[in-house]
Coordinates of C-alpha atoms in Angstrom, one line a residue:
M1 CA 69.1 36.7 96.4
S2 CA 72.9 36.7 96.6
R3 CA 74.7 39.1 94.3
Q4 CA 76.6 37.4 91.5
A5 CA 80.4 37.8 91.8
P6 CA 81.9 40.5 89.5
T7 CA 83.4 39.2 86.3
L8 CA 86.1 40.3 83.9
E9 CA 83.4 41.8 81.7
D10 CA 82.2 43.9 84.6
V11 CA 85.7 45.3 85.2
A12 CA 86.1 45.9 81.4
R13 CA 82.8 47.9 81.3
E14 CA 83.9 49.9 84.4
A15 CA 87.3 50.7 83.0
G16 CA 86.1 51.3 79.5
V17 CA 88.6 48.8 78.0
S18 CA 88.3 45.3 76.4
R19 CA 88.0 42.1 78.3
A20 CA 91.4 41.0 76.8
T21 CA 93.1 44.1 78.3
V22 CA 91.7 43.3 81.7
S23 CA 92.9 39.7 81.4
R24 CA 96.4 40.9 80.5
V25 CA 96.5 43.2 83.6
V26 CA 95.2 40.6 85.9
N27 CA 97.7 38.0 84.7
G28 CA 100.7 40.3 84.9
V29 CA 101.4 40.6 81.2
R30 CA 104.0 43.3 80.8
N31 CA 103.1 44.9 77.5
V32 CA 100.2 47.0 78.9
D33 CA 100.5 50.7 79.2
P34 CA 101.0 51.7 82.9
A35 CA 98.1 54.2 82.6
I36 CA 95.8 51.5 81.4
Q37 CA 97.1 49.2 84.2
D38 CA 96.2 51.8 86.7
L39 CA 92.8 52.3 85.2
V40 CA 92.0 48.6 85.3
R41 CA 93.3 48.2 88.9
R42 CA 91.0 51.1 90.0
A43 CA 88.1 49.4 88.3
I44 CA 88.9 46.1 90.0
E45 CA 88.8 47.9 93.4
R46 CA 85.4 49.6 92.6
T47 CA 83.8 46.4 91.3
G48 CA 85.3 44.1 94.0
Y49 CA 86.5 41.6 91.3
A50 CA 88.6 38.7 92.6
P51 CA 90.6 36.7 90.1
N52 CA 90.0 33.0 89.9
Q53 CA 93.4 31.8 91.2
A54 CA 93.1 28.3 89.7
A55 CA 92.4 29.7 86.3
R56 CA 95.1 32.3 86.6
Q57 CA 97.6 29.6 87.5
L58 CA 96.7 27.7 84.3
V59 CA 97.5 30.8 82.3
T60 CA 100.6 32.1 84.1
R61 CA 101.9 28.8 85.4
R62 CA 102.5 30.6 88.7
T63 CA 101.1 29.9 92.1
T64 CA 101.9 33.4 93.5
T65 CA 103.4 31.4 96.5
V66 CA 107.0 31.1 97.4
A67 CA 108.6 28.7 99.9
L68 CA 110.5 30.4 102.8
V69 CA 112.8 27.6 103.9
V70 CA 114.8 27.4 107.1
S71 CA 117.4 24.8 106.4
G72 CA 120.3 23.0 108.2
A73 CA 122.7 20.2 107.7
G74 CA 121.6 17.9 110.5
D75 CA 119.9 14.5 110.5
A76 CA 117.6 15.4 113.4
T77 CA 115.1 13.3 115.4
D78 CA 111.6 14.5 115.7
T79 CA 112.4 16.0 119.1
E80 CA 115.5 17.8 117.7
Q81 CA 113.4 19.1 114.8
N82 CA 110.9 20.6 117.2
A83 CA 113.6 22.1 119.3
F84 CA 115.1 23.6 116.1
A85 CA 111.8 25.2 115.1
T86 CA 111.4 26.6 118.6
R87 CA 114.9 28.2 118.4
V88 CA 114.1 29.7 115.0
F89 CA 110.9 31.3 116.3
A90 CA 112.6 32.6 119.4
D91 CA 115.3 34.4 117.5
P92 CA 114.5 38.0 116.6
F93 CA 116.7 37.6 113.5
F94 CA 114.2 35.3 111.8
G95 CA 111.2 37.5 112.6
R96 CA 113.1 40.3 110.8
V97 CA 113.6 38.1 107.8
V98 CA 109.9 37.2 107.7
G99 CA 109.0 40.9 108.0
G100 CA 111.2 41.9 105.1
V101 CA 110.0 39.0 102.9
V102 CA 106.3 39.7 103.6
G103 CA 106.8 43.4 103.1
H104 CA 108.0 42.8 99.5
L105 CA 105.5 40.0 98.7
R106 CA 102.3 41.3 100.1
P107 CA 101.8 44.3 97.7
R108 CA 102.5 41.9 94.8
R109 CA 99.8 39.5 96.1
M110 CA 102.4 36.8 96.7
H111 CA 102.5 34.7 99.8
P112 CA 105.2 32.8 101.7
V113 CA 104.8 29.2 102.8
L114 CA 107.1 28.3 105.7
M115 CA 109.1 25.1 105.5
F116 CA 111.8 23.5 107.6
A117 CA 114.5 21.3 106.1
E118 CA 116.6 19.9 108.9
T119 CA 116.8 16.3 107.7
P120 CA 117.5 14.6 104.3
E121 CA 113.9 13.6 104.0
A122 CA 112.7 17.2 104.7
R123 CA 115.1 18.6 102.1
Q124 CA 113.8 16.1 99.5
E125 CA 110.2 17.2 100.4
V126 CA 111.2 20.8 99.7
V127 CA 112.6 19.9 96.3
A128 CA 109.6 17.7 95.4
Y129 CA 107.2 20.5 96.5
L130 CA 108.8 23.0 94.2
R131 CA 109.1 20.5 91.3
Q132 CA 105.4 19.7 91.6
G133 CA 104.4 23.4 91.4
G134 CA 103.5 23.9 95.1
A135 CA 105.5 27.2 95.0
D136 CA 107.1 29.2 92.3
G137 CA 110.5 29.3 94.0
A138 CA 112.4 29.2 97.4
L139 CA 113.9 31.7 99.7
V140 CA 116.4 29.8 101.8
V141 CA 117.9 30.8 105.2
S142 CA 120.6 28.2 106.0
T143 CA 121.7 27.6 109.5
H144 CA 124.8 25.5 108.7
P145 CA 127.7 25.9 106.3
D146 CA 127.4 22.3 105.1
D147 CA 123.8 22.6 104.2
P148 CA 123.2 20.5 101.1
L149 CA 119.9 22.1 100.2
P150 CA 121.3 24.9 98.0
A151 CA 123.1 22.4 95.8
L152 CA 120.0 20.3 95.5
L153 CA 117.9 23.3 94.4
A154 CA 120.6 24.4 91.9
G155 CA 121.0 20.9 90.6
A156 CA 117.2 20.6 90.0
G157 CA 117.2 24.0 88.2
L158 CA 114.7 25.5 90.6
P159 CA 114.4 29.2 91.2
A160 CA 116.0 30.0 94.6
V161 CA 117.7 32.8 96.4
L162 CA 119.8 32.4 99.6
F163 CA 120.1 34.6 102.7
A164 CA 123.9 34.7 103.1
R165 CA 126.7 33.4 100.9
P166 CA 126.6 29.6 100.7
G167 CA 129.3 27.7 102.5
R168 CA 129.9 25.8 99.3
P169 CA 129.9 27.6 95.9
V170 CA 126.6 27.0 94.0
P171 CA 125.1 28.9 91.1
L172 CA 122.3 30.6 93.0
S173 CA 121.7 34.3 93.8
Y174 CA 122.2 35.5 97.4
V175 CA 122.2 38.5 99.6
D176 CA 124.7 39.0 102.4
L177 CA 126.4 41.5 104.7
A178 CA 130.0 42.8 104.6
H179 CA 130.6 41.0 108.0
R180 CA 134.3 41.8 108.1
D181 CA 133.6 45.5 107.9
G182 CA 131.2 45.0 110.8
G183 CA 133.9 43.6 113.0
R184 CA 136.1 46.5 112.0
L185 CA 133.5 49.0 113.1
A186 CA 133.2 47.4 116.5
A187 CA 137.0 47.3 117.0
E188 CA 137.4 50.9 116.0
H189 CA 134.6 52.1 118.4
L190 CA 136.1 50.2 121.4
L191 CA 139.5 51.7 120.7
E192 CA 138.1 55.2 120.3
R193 CA 136.5 54.7 123.8
G194 CA 140.0 54.0 125.2
C195 CA 139.5 50.3 125.7
R196 CA 142.9 48.5 125.9
R197 CA 142.1 45.0 127.2
I198 CA 139.6 43.9 124.7
A199 CA 138.0 40.4 124.3
T200 CA 135.3 39.0 122.0
V201 CA 132.4 36.5 122.1
A202 CA 132.4 35.0 118.7
G203 CA 129.5 33.2 117.0
P204 CA 129.7 29.5 116.1
L205 CA 133.1 29.4 114.3
A206 CA 131.7 26.9 111.7
V207 CA 129.5 29.7 110.4
A208 CA 131.1 31.9 107.7
A209 CA 129.5 35.1 109.1
S210 CA 131.1 34.4 112.5
Q211 CA 134.5 33.8 111.0
E212 CA 134.2 37.1 109.0
R213 CA 133.1 39.2 112.0
L214 CA 135.9 37.8 114.1
A215 CA 138.5 38.3 111.3
G216 CA 137.5 41.9 110.8
F217 CA 137.7 42.5 114.6
R218 CA 141.1 40.9 115.0
D219 CA 142.6 42.5 111.9
T220 CA 141.6 46.0 113.0
L221 CA 143.0 45.5 116.6
A222 CA 146.2 44.1 115.2
R223 CA 146.6 47.2 113.0
H224 CA 146.4 49.2 116.2
G225 CA 149.0 47.2 118.2
H226 CA 146.8 44.6 119.8
P227 CA 148.2 41.3 118.5
Y228 CA 146.2 39.0 120.9
V229 CA 142.5 39.0 121.4
P230 CA 140.9 36.6 123.9
V231 CA 138.0 34.7 122.2
A232 CA 135.2 32.7 123.6
E233 CA 132.9 30.9 121.2
G234 CA 129.1 31.3 121.6
G235 CA 126.1 30.0 119.9
F236 CA 124.1 33.2 119.1
T237 CA 121.9 32.7 122.2
V238 CA 121.6 34.5 125.5
D239 CA 122.7 31.5 127.5
S240 CA 125.8 31.0 125.3
G241 CA 126.7 34.6 125.7
M242 CA 126.5 34.3 129.4
A243 CA 128.7 31.2 129.4
A244 CA 131.3 32.8 127.1
M245 CA 131.4 36.0 129.2
T246 CA 131.8 34.0 132.4
S247 CA 134.8 32.1 130.8
L248 CA 136.4 35.4 129.6
L249 CA 136.1 37.0 133.0
A250 CA 137.6 34.0 134.7
E251 CA 140.6 34.0 132.4
H252 CA 140.9 37.8 131.8
P253 CA 139.4 39.6 134.8
D254 CA 140.9 42.9 133.6
T255 CA 138.8 43.0 130.4
D256 CA 137.5 46.5 129.7
G257 CA 135.9 46.0 126.3
V258 CA 133.9 43.2 124.7
F259 CA 132.6 42.7 121.2
T260 CA 129.8 40.0 120.8
A261 CA 128.9 38.6 117.5
N262 CA 125.1 39.2 118.0
D263 CA 122.8 41.1 120.3
L264 CA 121.4 38.0 122.1
M265 CA 124.9 37.1 123.3
A266 CA 125.6 40.7 124.2
Q267 CA 122.5 40.7 126.4
G268 CA 123.9 37.6 128.1
A269 CA 127.3 39.2 128.5
V270 CA 125.8 42.3 130.1
Q271 CA 123.9 40.1 132.6
V272 CA 127.1 38.3 133.6
L273 CA 129.1 41.6 133.9
R274 CA 126.3 43.0 136.2
D275 CA 126.4 39.8 138.3
H276 CA 130.1 40.2 138.8
G277 CA 129.8 43.8 139.8
R278 CA 131.1 45.3 136.6
R279 CA 129.4 48.5 135.3
V280 CA 128.5 48.8 131.6
P281 CA 130.0 50.8 130.1
Q282 CA 132.0 52.4 132.8
D283 CA 134.0 49.3 133.7
V284 CA 133.4 47.2 130.6
A285 CA 132.1 48.5 127.2
V286 CA 130.0 46.1 125.2
V287 CA 129.3 46.2 121.5
G288 CA 126.7 43.8 119.9
F289 CA 125.8 42.9 116.4
D290 CA 122.5 43.0 114.4
D291 CA 120.7 45.9 115.9
S292 CA 117.7 43.7 116.7
S293 CA 114.9 44.4 119.1
V294 CA 117.1 43.1 121.9
A295 CA 119.4 46.0 121.4
V296 CA 116.8 48.5 122.6
T297 CA 115.3 46.3 125.4
C298 CA 118.6 45.5 127.0
R299 CA 119.7 47.7 129.9
P300 CA 121.8 49.6 129.1
R301 CA 120.7 49.8 125.5
L302 CA 123.2 48.2 123.3
T303 CA 125.7 49.9 121.0
T304 CA 125.7 47.5 118.1
V305 CA 126.6 46.9 114.5
R306 CA 123.4 47.2 112.4
Q307 CA 122.6 44.5 109.9
P308 CA 119.7 45.7 107.7
V309 CA 118.0 42.4 107.8
E310 CA 114.6 43.6 106.6
E311 CA 116.1 45.3 103.6
M312 CA 118.2 42.2 102.9
A313 CA 115.2 39.9 103.1
A314 CA 113.1 42.2 100.8
T315 CA 116.0 42.2 98.3
M316 CA 116.1 38.4 98.5
A317 CA 112.4 38.3 97.6
R318 CA 112.8 40.7 94.8
L319 CA 115.6 38.7 93.2
L320 CA 113.5 35.6 93.5
D321 CA 110.6 37.3 91.8
D322 CA 113.0 38.4 89.0
H323 CA 114.2 34.8 88.5
I324 CA 110.6 33.4 88.5
K325 CA 109.5 35.9 85.9
G326 CA 112.6 35.3 83.8
A327 CA 113.7 38.9 84.1
R328 CA 117.0 37.6 85.6
V329 CA 118.7 34.5 84.4
E330 CA 122.2 34.5 85.7
P331 CA 122.8 34.3 89.5
T332 CA 123.8 37.5 91.2
S333 CA 124.9 38.7 94.7
V334 CA 123.9 41.8 96.7
V335 CA 126.2 42.6 99.6
F336 CA 125.0 45.3 102.2
D337 CA 127.2 47.5 104.3
P338 CA 126.9 47.4 108.1
E339 CA 126.5 50.5 110.2
L340 CA 127.5 51.3 113.8
V341 CA 124.6 52.3 116.0
V342 CA 125.9 54.0 119.2
R343 CA 123.8 53.7 122.4
E344 CA 124.6 53.4 126.1
S345 CA 126.6 50.2 126.4
A346 CA 129.7 51.5 124.7

C-alpha cells in the first residue's frame, strides 16, 4: 500500500501547534512569531509535507512565479527572433542576470518563467499573461532604449522591475550601475599606466549605458589634458570589437591604450592587436567592462570595470517581491557602484 501524503494536521501534530498556525506559515502570513515559523518549517521537513499549490494560490492569490522578460523595440521576423534569442543565450551577461535572479527566488520557493518580447505581439502576450495571473510580476531586461514594454506594464498597473534605467521615464522600480563612474575608472587607470594615445571602443550609442560609459571616459581624459578621444562604435559582441579595433588601428596606429565598453569587445580587440603584432599590455593596454567570465578566460586576462550583475539582479528580484507583497508601493531605484579589477591586460 502506498503511504498517504502528509497533511496540515500531520505537520501541526509534529510541531505541537494548531492547524491554523501551520496554514498561516505555509501561506506566508506575516503575523506569526519567527520562532513558531521555524518550528513549523522543521516539522514540514520531517514530515515531508508539500503544500497544494493550487489551493495555496486561491488563498494567497499568488502563483510563486515571476516572468523574466528579455525585451526589445524591434518588429522582428521569426528568423530574427530566433537570432535574438541565440544572441541572448550566448552573452555571459544574461547568464549572470539569471544566476542572480534564481539565487534570490529559489530559497523563497519562487520560480522564473523566461519570456521574449521582441515584437508588438510578444509584448502584448507578456501583458496578457501577467493580467491573467500566469505570473505575479515581471523582471524586465530591455535591450533597446525605445522599448515600449515598460510603459505598457506601468500603464496596466502590473508589478514590474527593470534592469537598468528605462530610456523613457516610467513609474517603475529599477536597478542600475553608475556607468559614468565606470568610464572614469578606466580612464584613470590607463593614464596612471602612462598611456597617452588613448582610444575607445564604445557600445551601441543608442544605449544609455554606452553613452554614460563613454561620457565618463571622455570627461576624465579631458580633465587630464586629452581633448580628443578616437571612438569606434561596437555592438557588445566579439566580432564587433574586432571590427572596431581594426578601424581604430587603421586610423590611429600609434594607439597605446584602449577602453572597450564590455569584455566581449575587449576580447575581440585583444585578438586584433595580437594579429597586428601588438603586445598587450606592453604595446597597447586594454581595459574592458563587466568583469564577466570572458575577463578571466581571455589571454592575457582582462583588467576590467566590474559590474556586480548578480547582486543587481538579486536586488531586482527582491524589489519585485516587495511590490508583489505590497511591502513597497512607490517605485524606487537602486544604483550600484562599479569597481576596477586589475589583471594582466592593463
